[in-house]
Each structure stands twice: as C-alpha cells, then as structure tokens.
C-alpha cells in the first residue's frame, strides 16, 4: 500500500480507502454482517488505514460495525471519517426506493449526531467529520461552522470536510466548501466515465490545499470487469433502479478504454480505474465499493500496479470530452 497526505492536514491516508457504505447497507445487495466486518479487518492487514463511513449507513450500524471490526487495532493506526446531516433518528424506517431522508444541519442536531457517532465508534475523537451531501444553504450556515470550530477546539473532531452528493454534480457547493469555508477535504464522484465536475475542482483544490477523496471510481461497477449485457440486480441493489439503456450505453464507452488494462499493462480494468483517480495529485485516497474478498485484494493492490502514463490520462480525458467518440445512435441506445 502507498500513502498520501490529505491536503493541508496532518492525516496520512492509504491511497485506497474503505467505504463502509458497501457493507453496512443493502444498497449493493450485501447483507452478511459477518462478512462485512471480516472485510473491514482484512483491509487493515492489507495496509488500508482510511475508513469512510456515515452515521446514516445502516442507521448507525456502519459505525458500530467499524468499531467492532477494528477493536484490536490501536486507534492512532487508523484514520476514521464519518458524516452527518441526515435525520434518521426522527425517520427510522428504511428508505423506500433509495430516497433521501430529511436533513438537519442545526447546531443542536449536529452536536447530538456527533456524540452518537463517538459512542457507536467507541472513540473520543473523529479524524474527519464531513457534512453529508449538503446543499448550499447548509454550507452558508455560520452557526453550523461556529459549532464545528468549537468541536475541533474541544478535541472531539480533528478536521472538517464535505462529501458531495448523493449524485454527481454540486459544483457550486464544492467550490464554496473549498474557497468560502476553507474546509480540509472534499469527497467527490470521479471515474473514467464520470470526470466532470470533478476536473473543475482540481485547480481549486490545489489553490486551497484541499484534500480530495474520490468515490465511485468504478462507476457503480462498470469499470470493475463484472458487468455484462443483460445483467440484472436484486431489488435491494441501487443499480436495479437504473434504466437498461444506461447500462448498454455505458458498456459501449467501456469498450473504448481497453488500452489501459490487460496483461501487457500490468493492471486489471478495476486497478486501472483506481490508478486513473490517483493520477490526480490532489486526490489523497480512492474509495471503491468493496463487497467481497476478491475485490478487496484486487483493489488494495491497485497502487502497486504501474501508474497510468500522462499520455494514457490525456487520452482518457479526450475520450470523455468527446463522449468516447460514440456514433449518435450508439450514444442514444
């Protein structure tokens, strides 16, 4: 494993982190809690020291699982990031159709959320505390950021960040987080198939020394070698809600990137997708969705594979900028 500094913080994080979302919710069709905890612990043995969770994952279960999985690991050997902002306490029922829960960024709610996260994580501090999918109105709340400053002074939080979402976009929120609030990190969607608005964040991240965290590097599985035409997903898997046309169109784009993976390159397609993210120096860690031991091993070893060349990265940028040179009927299919 290789490691990078997260922006201007003192945190050193593994180039591949573990997004607890994939094992603490059923959105990827994973329901085996024992497997989830085993993967979390095995990740540490493979050199992963950065774990990204959220209080809302499994309505708190993600944080509890992480604490249980790492119970024998010294606290200062791992970097724990969690998120806040969704009020699952007042809306405890499972979300229907993967809809968002109501958000609450009031100081009183956030302080309560932090104390609950500390309890579930069995720790007295959180390394990186992230606003979870905030809209601009939340980023503009001065009372919220006064509270966050206080939490840092109290030693309960080390650094503050923002995780953009739930879907791609939110450029205004990302820029405001870096320039207006000078936050320490920004978590973004970035992959070969989804390069914007992430690429527009890069110069601002360098200017402000903001550490970037890249999630969904495999474009919801399109870039990990598992997708095939006609593939179906269980109802609980969030990808089952996507239109069939999305899968077919995306697979045509994937066909265009064969030059970055295979025996001659020393990388699998999944490892190449991670190396694409790591080709941007502002990105400190990549958060793939890990659901089994094979994926964990393959993804965790990605930093040891040959980095993409500047020419390969430039070619991937050009492909994206021209919709992978698909014919109009292919792009519409």
Short mmCIF file of C-alpha atoms in Angstrom, two decimals:
data_model
loop_
_atom_site.label_atom_id
_atom_site.label_comp_id
_atom_site.label_asym_id
_atom_site.label_seq_id
_atom_site.Cartn_x
_atom_site.Cartn_y
_atom_site.Cartn_z
CA UNK A 1 0.00 0.00 0.00
CA UNK A 2 1.06 3.58 -0.63
CA UNK A 3 0.04 6.63 1.37
CA UNK A 4 -0.62 10.33 0.78
CA UNK A 5 -1.13 13.41 2.91
CA UNK A 6 -4.74 14.62 2.93
CA UNK A 7 -4.43 18.19 1.72
CA UNK A 8 -3.03 20.56 4.35
CA UNK A 9 -3.96 18.29 7.26
CA UNK A 10 -1.61 16.10 9.26
CA UNK A 11 -3.54 12.98 8.21
CA UNK A 12 -1.71 10.36 6.17
CA UNK A 13 -4.18 8.10 4.40
CA UNK A 14 -3.87 4.96 2.29
CA UNK A 15 -4.26 5.55 -1.43
CA UNK A 16 -7.13 3.07 -1.33
CA UNK A 17 -9.60 3.55 1.50
CA UNK A 18 -12.61 1.52 2.59
CA UNK A 19 -16.06 3.00 2.06
CA UNK A 20 -18.19 1.37 4.74
CA UNK A 21 -21.34 2.12 2.75
CA UNK A 22 -20.90 -1.02 0.64
CA UNK A 23 -21.00 -3.37 3.65
CA UNK A 24 -23.28 -1.51 6.09
CA UNK A 25 -26.30 -1.03 3.84
CA UNK A 26 -28.06 -3.37 1.43
CA UNK A 27 -27.71 -0.97 -1.48
CA UNK A 28 -25.15 -3.27 -3.07
CA UNK A 29 -27.05 -6.43 -2.24
CA UNK A 30 -24.66 -7.26 0.65
CA UNK A 31 -26.47 -8.36 3.80
CA UNK A 32 -23.90 -10.60 5.53
CA UNK A 33 -22.72 -8.54 8.51
CA UNK A 34 -20.07 -11.08 9.50
CA UNK A 35 -18.57 -10.83 6.02
CA UNK A 36 -18.65 -7.05 6.21
CA UNK A 37 -16.73 -6.96 9.49
CA UNK A 38 -14.26 -9.52 8.21
CA UNK A 39 -13.56 -7.38 5.14
CA UNK A 40 -13.08 -4.27 7.27
CA UNK A 41 -10.49 -6.04 9.42
CA UNK A 42 -8.72 -7.72 6.49
CA UNK A 43 -8.41 -4.33 4.82
CA UNK A 44 -6.24 -3.13 7.68
CA UNK A 45 -3.96 -6.14 7.26
CA UNK A 46 -3.57 -5.17 3.58
CA UNK A 47 -2.40 -1.68 4.52
CA UNK A 48 -5.67 0.23 4.33
CA UNK A 49 -5.78 2.76 7.18
CA UNK A 50 -8.54 5.09 5.95
CA UNK A 51 -12.16 4.19 6.65
CA UNK A 52 -15.03 6.36 5.45
CA UNK A 53 -18.45 5.82 6.98
CA UNK A 54 -21.54 7.87 7.92
CA UNK A 55 -23.96 7.91 10.79
CA UNK A 56 -26.85 7.17 8.45
CA UNK A 57 -25.31 4.00 6.98
CA UNK A 58 -27.48 1.22 8.33
CA UNK A 59 -28.99 3.81 10.72
CA UNK A 60 -25.82 3.76 12.80
CA UNK A 61 -24.83 0.18 12.13
CA UNK A 62 -21.97 1.14 9.83
CA UNK A 63 -20.19 2.95 12.65
CA UNK A 64 -20.84 0.11 15.09
CA UNK A 65 -19.55 -2.48 12.62
CA UNK A 66 -16.39 -0.49 12.07
CA UNK A 67 -15.72 -0.22 15.80
CA UNK A 68 -16.28 -3.94 16.28
CA UNK A 69 -14.13 -4.90 13.28
CA UNK A 70 -11.19 -2.76 14.42
CA UNK A 71 -11.49 -3.43 18.15
CA UNK A 72 -7.96 -4.87 18.33
CA UNK A 73 -6.35 -2.13 16.22
CA UNK A 74 -4.72 0.81 18.06
CA UNK A 75 -6.82 3.93 17.49
CA UNK A 76 -3.91 6.01 16.24
CA UNK A 77 -3.17 3.49 13.49
CA UNK A 78 -6.34 4.27 11.54
CA UNK A 79 -7.98 7.40 10.14
CA UNK A 80 -11.73 7.38 10.71
CA UNK A 81 -14.00 9.64 8.69
CA UNK A 82 -17.73 9.81 9.24
CA UNK A 83 -20.53 12.05 8.05
CA UNK A 84 -23.54 13.87 9.48
CA UNK A 85 -26.63 15.73 8.36
CA UNK A 86 -29.40 13.17 7.78
CA UNK A 87 -32.04 12.88 10.48
CA UNK A 88 -32.59 9.13 10.65
CA UNK A 89 -33.40 9.44 14.36
CA UNK A 90 -36.79 11.00 13.63
CA UNK A 91 -37.29 8.93 10.46
CA UNK A 92 -36.05 5.46 11.45
CA UNK A 93 -37.83 3.42 8.82
CA UNK A 94 -35.92 2.06 5.86
CA UNK A 95 -35.91 4.44 2.93
CA UNK A 96 -38.25 3.45 0.12
CA UNK A 97 -36.78 3.43 -3.37
CA UNK A 98 -33.47 4.75 -2.05
CA UNK A 99 -34.92 8.21 -1.45
CA UNK A 100 -33.10 10.74 0.70
CA UNK A 101 -34.03 11.33 4.32
CA UNK A 102 -34.68 14.85 5.63
CA UNK A 103 -31.54 16.78 6.51
CA UNK A 104 -30.78 18.77 9.66
CA UNK A 105 -27.66 20.89 9.99
CA UNK A 106 -28.76 22.84 13.04
CA UNK A 107 -26.07 23.11 15.73
CA UNK A 108 -28.18 21.24 18.29
CA UNK A 109 -28.77 18.33 15.93
CA UNK A 110 -25.15 18.17 14.79
CA UNK A 111 -23.81 18.11 18.34
CA UNK A 112 -26.20 15.28 19.17
CA UNK A 113 -25.19 13.45 15.99
CA UNK A 114 -21.51 13.76 16.88
CA UNK A 115 -21.98 12.38 20.38
CA UNK A 116 -23.92 9.43 18.97
CA UNK A 117 -21.21 8.76 16.38
CA UNK A 118 -18.49 8.86 19.04
CA UNK A 119 -20.46 6.37 21.11
CA UNK A 120 -21.02 3.98 18.20
CA UNK A 121 -17.43 4.25 17.01
CA UNK A 122 -16.17 3.70 20.56
CA UNK A 123 -13.72 6.59 20.29
CA UNK A 124 -13.30 10.01 21.84
CA UNK A 125 -12.44 11.78 18.59
CA UNK A 126 -13.16 11.64 14.87
CA UNK A 127 -10.36 12.35 12.42
CA UNK A 128 -12.52 13.75 9.63
CA UNK A 129 -16.10 14.92 10.18
CA UNK A 130 -17.94 15.55 6.90
CA UNK A 131 -21.15 17.32 6.01
CA UNK A 132 -23.14 14.64 4.19
CA UNK A 133 -24.49 15.77 0.82
CA UNK A 134 -25.08 19.39 1.91
CA UNK A 135 -26.90 21.90 -0.24
CA UNK A 136 -25.55 25.43 -0.49
CA UNK A 137 -27.82 26.65 2.31
CA UNK A 138 -26.06 24.33 4.75
CA UNK A 139 -22.59 25.43 3.68
CA UNK A 140 -23.68 29.05 4.20
CA UNK A 141 -24.83 28.48 7.82
CA UNK A 142 -22.44 30.44 10.04
CA UNK A 143 -23.88 28.93 13.22
CA UNK A 144 -23.07 25.44 11.94
CA UNK A 145 -19.46 26.29 11.25
CA UNK A 146 -19.09 28.05 14.58
CA UNK A 147 -20.16 24.79 16.20
CA UNK A 148 -17.74 22.78 14.08
CA UNK A 149 -14.91 25.11 15.11
CA UNK A 150 -15.89 24.54 18.74
CA UNK A 151 -15.90 20.77 18.27
CA UNK A 152 -12.37 20.95 16.89
CA UNK A 153 -11.24 23.06 19.85
CA UNK A 154 -12.83 20.54 22.21
CA UNK A 155 -10.73 17.80 20.62
CA UNK A 156 -13.73 15.75 19.51
CA UNK A 157 -13.06 16.42 15.82
CA UNK A 158 -9.70 16.91 14.13
CA UNK A 159 -10.70 18.12 10.66
CA UNK A 160 -13.85 19.13 8.77
CA UNK A 161 -14.83 18.14 5.25
CA UNK A 162 -17.73 17.89 2.83
CA UNK A 163 -18.97 14.83 0.96
CA UNK A 164 -20.84 15.94 -2.17
CA UNK A 165 -23.86 14.04 -3.43
CA UNK A 166 -25.90 11.96 -3.44
CA UNK A 167 -25.40 12.02 -7.20
CA UNK A 168 -22.89 13.67 -9.48
CA UNK A 169 -22.77 17.45 -9.70
CA UNK A 170 -22.99 20.01 -6.86
CA UNK A 171 -20.23 22.17 -8.33
CA UNK A 172 -21.29 25.34 -6.52
CA UNK A 173 -21.32 23.50 -3.20
CA UNK A 174 -17.88 22.06 -3.84
CA UNK A 175 -16.31 25.40 -4.75
CA UNK A 176 -17.90 27.13 -1.74
CA UNK A 177 -16.62 24.40 0.57
CA UNK A 178 -13.06 24.93 -0.61
CA UNK A 179 -12.95 28.69 -1.12
CA UNK A 180 -15.53 30.15 1.25
CA UNK A 181 -15.24 27.70 4.14
CA UNK A 182 -11.65 26.55 3.58
CA UNK A 183 -12.60 23.02 4.58
CA UNK A 184 -9.91 20.39 4.81
CA UNK A 185 -11.36 17.81 2.42
CA UNK A 186 -13.89 17.36 -0.34
CA UNK A 187 -15.31 13.96 -1.27
CA UNK A 188 -16.34 13.74 -4.92
CA UNK A 189 -17.54 11.31 -7.54
CA UNK A 190 -14.74 10.73 -10.04
CA UNK A 191 -14.14 7.99 -12.58
CA UNK A 192 -13.14 7.48 -16.19
CA UNK A 193 -16.83 7.60 -17.12
CA UNK A 194 -17.74 10.49 -14.79
CA UNK A 195 -14.99 13.10 -14.99
CA UNK A 196 -16.98 16.29 -14.51
CA UNK A 197 -17.44 18.40 -12.49
CA UNK A 198 -14.54 16.75 -10.62
CA UNK A 199 -11.89 18.01 -13.05
CA UNK A 200 -13.09 21.58 -12.46
CA UNK A 201 -12.47 21.08 -8.74
CA UNK A 202 -8.81 20.14 -9.19
CA UNK A 203 -7.29 23.63 -9.69
CA UNK A 204 -9.28 24.98 -6.73
CA UNK A 205 -8.13 22.08 -4.58
CA UNK A 206 -4.51 22.85 -5.44
CA UNK A 207 -5.05 26.56 -4.80
CA UNK A 208 -6.63 25.97 -1.37
CA UNK A 209 -4.65 22.83 -0.45
CA UNK A 210 -7.87 20.88 -0.03
CA UNK A 211 -7.52 17.12 0.09
CA UNK A 212 -9.81 15.28 -2.33
CA UNK A 213 -11.39 11.87 -1.77
CA UNK A 214 -12.65 10.06 -4.87
CA UNK A 215 -15.64 7.76 -4.56
CA UNK A 216 -17.39 5.53 -7.12
CA UNK A 217 -14.13 5.07 -9.08
CA UNK A 218 -15.64 2.05 -10.84
CA UNK A 219 -18.77 3.92 -11.95
CA UNK A 220 -21.12 1.68 -9.95
CA UNK A 221 -19.41 -1.47 -11.21
CA UNK A 222 -18.99 -0.61 -14.88
CA UNK A 223 -15.22 -0.42 -14.51
CA UNK A 224 -14.54 -3.46 -12.34
CA UNK A 225 -14.99 -6.12 -15.01
CA UNK A 226 -18.21 -7.61 -13.65
CA UNK A 227 -20.83 -6.02 -15.90
CA UNK A 228 -22.18 -7.92 -18.88
CA UNK A 229 -25.03 -7.10 -21.28
CA UNK A 230 -28.35 -8.30 -19.89
CA UNK A 231 -27.07 -8.37 -16.31
CA UNK A 232 -29.75 -7.93 -13.64
CA UNK A 233 -29.58 -6.90 -9.98
CA UNK A 234 -31.59 -7.74 -6.86
CA UNK A 235 -34.30 -5.25 -5.92
CA UNK A 236 -32.24 -4.11 -2.90
CA UNK A 237 -29.27 -3.18 -5.12
CA UNK A 238 -29.43 0.51 -6.04
CA UNK A 239 -28.37 -0.29 -9.60
CA UNK A 240 -31.66 -2.12 -10.17
CA UNK A 241 -33.30 1.32 -10.36
CA UNK A 242 -31.23 2.35 -13.38
CA UNK A 243 -32.63 2.14 -16.88
CA UNK A 244 -31.38 -0.68 -19.10
CA UNK A 245 -30.33 1.90 -21.69
CA UNK A 246 -27.87 3.37 -19.19
CA UNK A 247 -26.06 0.04 -18.86
CA UNK A 248 -25.92 -0.64 -22.59
CA UNK A 249 -24.71 2.87 -23.42
CA UNK A 250 -22.10 2.76 -20.66
CA UNK A 251 -20.73 -0.59 -21.81
CA UNK A 252 -20.13 0.91 -25.26
CA UNK A 253 -18.00 3.57 -23.61
CA UNK A 254 -16.07 0.97 -21.61
CA UNK A 255 -15.19 -0.80 -24.87
CA UNK A 256 -13.11 2.26 -25.81
CA UNK A 257 -10.65 2.04 -22.89
CA UNK A 258 -9.03 -1.34 -23.46
CA UNK A 259 -5.62 0.29 -23.89
CA UNK A 260 -5.23 0.91 -20.12
CA UNK A 261 -5.63 -2.64 -18.83
CA UNK A 262 -4.73 -6.24 -19.63
CA UNK A 263 -1.65 -8.47 -19.37
CA UNK A 264 0.58 -6.04 -21.27
CA UNK A 265 -0.16 -3.20 -18.84
CA UNK A 266 0.15 -5.00 -15.51
CA UNK A 267 -3.30 -3.81 -14.46
CA UNK A 268 -6.83 -5.16 -14.41
CA UNK A 269 -9.58 -2.81 -15.52
CA UNK A 270 -10.54 -2.27 -11.87
CA UNK A 271 -6.96 -1.40 -10.92
CA UNK A 272 -6.62 0.91 -13.92
CA UNK A 273 -9.77 2.75 -12.83
CA UNK A 274 -8.22 3.37 -9.41
CA UNK A 275 -4.92 4.45 -10.96
CA UNK A 276 -6.85 6.93 -13.11
CA UNK A 277 -8.09 8.63 -9.94
CA UNK A 278 -4.64 8.52 -8.35
CA UNK A 279 -3.15 10.24 -11.41
CA UNK A 280 -4.55 13.48 -9.95
CA UNK A 281 -2.16 14.62 -7.16
CA UNK A 282 -4.91 16.41 -5.20
CA UNK A 283 -6.71 13.09 -4.68
CA UNK A 284 -5.39 11.57 -1.46
CA UNK A 285 -7.47 8.39 -1.34
CA UNK A 286 -9.85 6.44 -3.56
CA UNK A 287 -12.94 4.77 -2.09
CA UNK A 288 -14.05 1.79 -4.18
CA UNK A 289 -17.10 -0.26 -3.26
CA UNK A 290 -15.77 -3.45 -1.67
CA UNK A 291 -18.22 -6.34 -1.29
CA UNK A 292 -16.07 -9.49 -1.22
CA UNK A 293 -12.55 -10.72 -0.55
CA UNK A 294 -11.59 -10.88 -4.23
CA UNK A 295 -12.44 -7.22 -4.71
CA UNK A 296 -10.64 -6.24 -1.52
CA UNK A 297 -7.43 -7.94 -2.64
CA UNK A 298 -7.61 -6.57 -6.18
CA UNK A 299 -8.44 -3.01 -5.18
CA UNK A 300 -5.98 -2.84 -2.27
CA UNK A 301 -3.11 -3.82 -4.55
CA UNK A 302 -4.01 -1.27 -7.24
CA UNK A 303 -1.47 1.32 -6.01
CA UNK A 304 1.32 -1.22 -6.61
CA UNK A 305 0.43 -1.57 -10.30
CA UNK A 306 2.05 0.66 -12.94
CA UNK A 307 0.65 4.21 -12.81
CA UNK A 308 -1.12 5.47 -15.90
CA UNK A 309 1.17 7.42 -18.18
CA UNK A 310 0.50 11.08 -18.94
CA UNK A 311 -0.43 10.02 -22.46
CA UNK A 312 -2.96 7.48 -21.19
CA UNK A 313 -4.57 10.04 -18.87
CA UNK A 314 -4.73 12.63 -21.65
CA UNK A 315 -6.35 10.09 -23.95
CA UNK A 316 -8.97 9.24 -21.32
CA UNK A 317 -9.72 12.94 -20.86
CA UNK A 318 -10.13 13.32 -24.61
CA UNK A 319 -12.44 10.31 -24.81
CA UNK A 320 -14.66 11.72 -22.09
CA UNK A 321 -14.69 15.19 -23.64
CA UNK A 322 -15.93 13.68 -26.92
CA UNK A 323 -18.40 11.19 -25.42
CA UNK A 324 -15.97 8.38 -26.20
CA UNK A 325 -16.42 9.06 -29.90
CA UNK A 326 -19.64 7.09 -30.00
CA UNK A 327 -21.81 7.41 -33.06
CA UNK A 328 -25.02 9.34 -32.32
CA UNK A 329 -27.14 6.19 -32.48
CA UNK A 330 -24.74 4.45 -30.06
CA UNK A 331 -24.89 7.31 -27.56
CA UNK A 332 -28.69 7.27 -27.65
CA UNK A 333 -29.01 3.48 -27.41
#
